[in-house]
Amino acid sequence: MRRYNNTLLWTFVMSVFLIIGCTDNVEFMQSPGQDPQSPQQLQQEDPVICLGKGQGYWRNWSNHYTEEEFEELLDGTIAESVEEAEEIFSARPRGGQLVVVMRWMLLANQLSINLTGSDLPNADEVNLSPDCVAYEGGPVLSDLITEAIAIHEDPDAFSRQEIELVKDELELFTVIRDEEDENDEDEDDEDEDEEDENNEE
């Protein structure tokens, strides 16, 4: 009887050790970094994809939208009317007027943001929002737009370098290129060549 009791006790002790050992192994294998359901991994968000159209597309708005649709897209932009938008996009940067090009970029980005939030035709899948960044660590688009509006309203209060920096940053968001943008770039190159010739004279 005593030997039987000792056998039961020994079996119980060994079972406890086995259970503890298995539990430790399970905890080791299910470390937080490997758990597919860990809170850190569940909280990760997909990066914001920022795709906007360039000034060439918006300059030729009548190829894509009716006047009523374009007026809807102009709501809240620097252009209060279709006529003002056409004036901005048709202006040429004579004499190194960077503010002219910056206004193209500003209005193009504003229109792309409005298109993203509308139900209007969006064949190129424009997806631009104020919280977009063009590259890791880059400025947020909403901050650039705020600064660009200030330059638009009073360009003389900013240096050429400041205007050029904002212009270049805004241009990074006009990533959807098409034939209309390429034609605009050719015209810009002609304007720059003409300006260089005038300076040489």
CSV table of C-alpha atoms in Angstrom, one decimal:
chain,number,residue,atom,x,y,z
A,1,MET,CA,0.0,0.0,0.0
A,2,ARG,CA,2.8,2.4,0.9
A,3,ARG,CA,4.6,1.5,-2.3
A,4,TYR,CA,1.4,2.3,-4.2
A,5,ASN,CA,1.0,5.7,-2.6
A,6,ASN,CA,4.7,6.5,-3.4
A,7,THR,CA,4.1,5.6,-7.0
A,8,LEU,CA,1.0,7.9,-7.2
A,9,LEU,CA,3.0,10.7,-5.6
A,10,TRP,CA,5.9,10.3,-8.0
A,11,THR,CA,3.5,10.2,-11.0
A,12,PHE,CA,1.8,13.4,-9.8
A,13,VAL,CA,5.1,15.2,-9.4
A,14,MET,CA,6.3,14.2,-12.8
A,15,SER,CA,3.0,15.3,-14.4
A,16,VAL,CA,3.4,18.8,-12.8
A,17,PHE,CA,6.9,19.1,-14.1
A,18,LEU,CA,5.8,18.1,-17.6
A,19,ILE,CA,2.9,20.6,-17.6
A,20,ILE,CA,5.2,23.4,-16.5
A,21,GLY,CA,7.8,22.5,-19.1
A,22,CYS,CA,5.2,22.5,-21.9
A,23,THR,CA,3.7,25.8,-20.8
A,24,ASP,CA,7.2,27.5,-20.9
A,25,ASN,CA,7.7,26.1,-24.4
A,26,VAL,CA,4.4,27.5,-25.6
A,27,GLU,CA,5.1,30.9,-24.1
A,28,PHE,CA,8.5,30.9,-25.8
A,29,MET,CA,7.1,30.0,-29.2
A,30,GLN,CA,4.3,32.6,-29.0
A,31,SER,CA,6.4,35.7,-28.4
A,32,PRO,CA,4.7,39.0,-29.0
A,33,GLY,CA,6.8,39.7,-32.1
A,34,GLN,CA,5.6,36.5,-33.8
A,35,ASP,CA,1.9,36.7,-32.8
A,36,PRO,CA,-0.1,37.6,-35.9
A,37,GLN,CA,-2.8,39.0,-33.7
A,38,SER,CA,-0.6,41.2,-31.6
A,39,PRO,CA,-2.0,44.7,-31.0
A,40,GLN,CA,1.0,46.4,-32.6
A,41,GLN,CA,0.5,44.6,-35.9
A,42,LEU,CA,-3.3,45.2,-35.9
A,43,GLN,CA,-2.8,48.9,-35.4
A,44,GLN,CA,-0.5,49.3,-38.5
A,45,GLU,CA,-2.2,51.3,-41.3
A,46,ASP,CA,-1.6,51.2,-45.0
A,47,PRO,CA,0.4,54.2,-46.3
A,48,VAL,CA,-1.5,56.9,-48.0
A,49,ILE,CA,-1.2,56.6,-51.8
A,50,CYS,CA,-1.0,60.1,-53.3
A,51,LEU,CA,-1.8,60.5,-56.9
A,52,GLY,CA,-2.8,63.9,-58.4
A,53,LYS,CA,-3.2,65.3,-61.9
A,54,GLY,CA,-0.9,68.0,-63.4
A,55,GLN,CA,-1.8,71.4,-64.7
A,56,GLY,CA,-2.0,70.2,-68.3
A,57,TYR,CA,-4.9,68.0,-67.4
A,58,TRP,CA,-6.7,70.7,-65.5
A,59,ARG,CA,-5.9,73.4,-68.1
A,60,ASN,CA,-7.9,71.3,-70.6
A,61,TRP,CA,-10.7,70.6,-68.1
A,62,SER,CA,-13.3,70.9,-70.9
A,63,ASN,CA,-12.0,67.7,-72.4
A,64,HIS,CA,-13.0,65.8,-69.2
A,65,TYR,CA,-15.8,67.7,-67.5
A,66,THR,CA,-18.8,69.9,-68.2
A,67,GLU,CA,-18.7,73.5,-67.0
A,68,GLU,CA,-21.0,72.7,-64.1
A,69,GLU,CA,-18.8,69.9,-63.0
A,70,PHE,CA,-15.7,72.0,-63.2
A,71,GLU,CA,-17.4,74.8,-61.2
A,72,GLU,CA,-18.1,72.1,-58.5
A,73,LEU,CA,-14.4,71.2,-58.4
A,74,LEU,CA,-13.3,74.8,-58.1
A,75,ASP,CA,-15.1,75.2,-54.8
A,76,GLY,CA,-12.7,76.3,-52.1
A,77,THR,CA,-9.7,76.7,-54.5
A,78,ILE,CA,-7.8,79.9,-55.3
A,79,ALA,CA,-9.9,80.3,-58.5
A,80,GLU,CA,-13.4,81.7,-57.7
A,81,SER,CA,-14.7,81.1,-61.3
A,82,VAL,CA,-14.0,79.1,-64.4
A,83,GLU,CA,-12.6,82.3,-66.0
A,84,GLU,CA,-10.1,82.8,-63.2
A,85,ALA,CA,-9.0,79.2,-63.3
A,86,GLU,CA,-8.3,79.5,-67.1
A,87,GLU,CA,-6.4,82.7,-66.5
A,88,ILE,CA,-4.2,81.0,-63.9
A,89,PHE,CA,-3.5,78.0,-66.1
A,90,SER,CA,-2.9,80.1,-69.3
A,91,ALA,CA,-0.5,82.5,-67.6
A,92,ARG,CA,3.1,82.1,-68.8
A,93,PRO,CA,6.1,82.5,-66.5
A,94,ARG,CA,7.8,85.4,-68.3
A,95,GLY,CA,10.8,86.9,-66.7
A,96,GLY,CA,11.4,84.0,-64.3
A,97,GLN,CA,8.1,84.5,-62.5
A,98,LEU,CA,8.1,81.3,-60.4
A,99,VAL,CA,4.9,82.4,-58.7
A,100,VAL,CA,3.0,81.7,-61.9
A,101,VAL,CA,4.2,78.1,-62.0
A,102,MET,CA,3.5,77.7,-58.3
A,103,ARG,CA,-0.1,78.8,-58.9
A,104,TRP,CA,-0.5,76.1,-61.5
A,105,MET,CA,0.7,73.5,-59.0
A,106,LEU,CA,-1.4,74.9,-56.2
A,107,LEU,CA,-4.6,75.0,-58.2
A,108,ALA,CA,-3.9,71.5,-59.8
A,109,ASN,CA,-3.5,70.0,-56.3
A,110,GLN,CA,-6.6,71.7,-55.0
A,111,LEU,CA,-8.6,70.4,-57.9
A,112,SER,CA,-7.2,66.9,-57.5
A,113,ILE,CA,-8.2,66.9,-53.8
A,114,ASN,CA,-11.7,68.0,-54.7
A,115,LEU,CA,-12.0,65.4,-57.4
A,116,THR,CA,-11.0,62.7,-54.9
A,117,GLY,CA,-13.8,63.6,-52.6
A,118,SER,CA,-16.4,63.9,-55.4
A,119,ASP,CA,-18.6,61.5,-57.4
A,120,LEU,CA,-17.4,63.0,-60.7
A,121,PRO,CA,-15.6,60.9,-63.4
A,122,ASN,CA,-12.1,59.8,-62.1
A,123,ALA,CA,-10.8,57.5,-64.8
A,124,ASP,CA,-7.1,57.9,-63.7
A,125,GLU,CA,-8.0,57.1,-60.1
A,126,VAL,CA,-6.8,60.4,-58.7
A,127,ASN,CA,-6.4,59.9,-55.0
A,128,LEU,CA,-5.1,63.0,-53.3
A,129,SER,CA,-5.9,64.2,-49.7
A,130,PRO,CA,-4.6,67.1,-47.5
A,131,ASP,CA,-2.8,64.6,-45.3
A,132,CYS,CA,-0.7,63.2,-48.1
A,133,VAL,CA,3.1,63.4,-48.2
A,134,ALA,CA,5.2,62.9,-51.4
A,135,TYR,CA,8.0,61.1,-49.6
A,136,GLU,CA,8.9,59.8,-46.2
A,137,GLY,CA,9.6,62.7,-43.9
A,138,GLY,CA,8.3,65.2,-46.4
A,139,PRO,CA,5.9,68.1,-45.7
A,140,VAL,CA,2.2,67.4,-45.4
A,141,LEU,CA,0.3,68.7,-48.5
A,142,SER,CA,-2.1,70.7,-46.4
A,143,ASP,CA,0.8,72.7,-44.9
A,144,LEU,CA,2.2,73.3,-48.4
A,145,ILE,CA,-1.2,74.5,-49.6
A,146,THR,CA,-1.4,76.9,-46.7
A,147,GLU,CA,2.0,78.3,-47.5
A,148,ALA,CA,1.3,78.5,-51.3
A,149,ILE,CA,-1.9,80.4,-50.7
A,150,ALA,CA,0.0,83.0,-48.7
A,151,ILE,CA,2.5,83.3,-51.5
A,152,HIS,CA,-0.4,83.5,-54.0
A,153,GLU,CA,-1.9,86.4,-52.1
A,154,ASP,CA,1.3,88.3,-51.4
A,155,PRO,CA,4.3,87.0,-53.5
A,156,ASP,CA,6.4,90.1,-52.7
A,157,ALA,CA,6.6,89.0,-49.1
A,158,PHE,CA,8.6,85.8,-50.1
A,159,SER,CA,12.0,85.3,-51.6
A,160,ARG,CA,12.5,83.5,-54.9
A,161,GLN,CA,14.1,80.6,-53.1
A,162,GLU,CA,11.0,80.2,-50.8
A,163,ILE,CA,8.6,80.3,-53.8
A,164,GLU,CA,10.7,77.8,-55.7
A,165,LEU,CA,10.8,75.4,-52.8
A,166,VAL,CA,7.0,75.4,-52.4
A,167,LYS,CA,6.6,75.1,-56.1
A,168,ASP,CA,8.9,72.1,-56.3
A,169,GLU,CA,7.2,70.3,-53.4
A,170,LEU,CA,3.7,70.8,-54.8
A,171,GLU,CA,4.8,69.5,-58.2
A,172,LEU,CA,5.8,66.2,-56.6
A,173,PHE,CA,2.1,65.5,-56.0
A,174,THR,CA,1.2,65.9,-59.7
A,175,VAL,CA,2.4,62.4,-60.4
A,176,ILE,CA,-0.1,61.2,-63.0
A,177,ARG,CA,1.4,62.4,-66.2
A,178,ASP,CA,-0.3,62.5,-69.6
A,179,GLU,CA,0.1,63.9,-73.0
A,180,GLU,CA,-1.4,67.2,-72.0
A,181,ASP,CA,1.3,67.7,-69.3
A,182,GLU,CA,4.1,66.8,-71.7
A,183,ASN,CA,2.8,69.5,-74.2
A,184,ASP,CA,2.8,72.0,-71.3
A,185,GLU,CA,6.4,71.1,-70.5
A,186,ASP,CA,7.5,71.6,-74.1
A,187,GLU,CA,5.9,75.1,-74.0
A,188,ASP,CA,7.6,75.9,-70.7
A,189,ASP,CA,11.0,74.9,-72.2
A,190,GLU,CA,10.3,77.3,-75.2
A,191,ASP,CA,9.5,80.1,-72.7
A,192,GLU,CA,12.8,79.4,-70.8
A,193,ASP,CA,14.8,79.4,-74.0
A,194,GLU,CA,13.3,82.7,-75.1
A,195,GLU,CA,14.0,84.2,-71.7
A,196,ASP,CA,17.7,83.1,-71.9
A,197,GLU,CA,18.0,84.7,-75.4
A,198,ASN,CA,16.6,87.9,-74.1
A,199,ASN,CA,19.0,87.9,-71.1
A,200,GLU,CA,21.9,87.3,-73.4
A,201,GLU,CA,20.9,90.3,-75.6
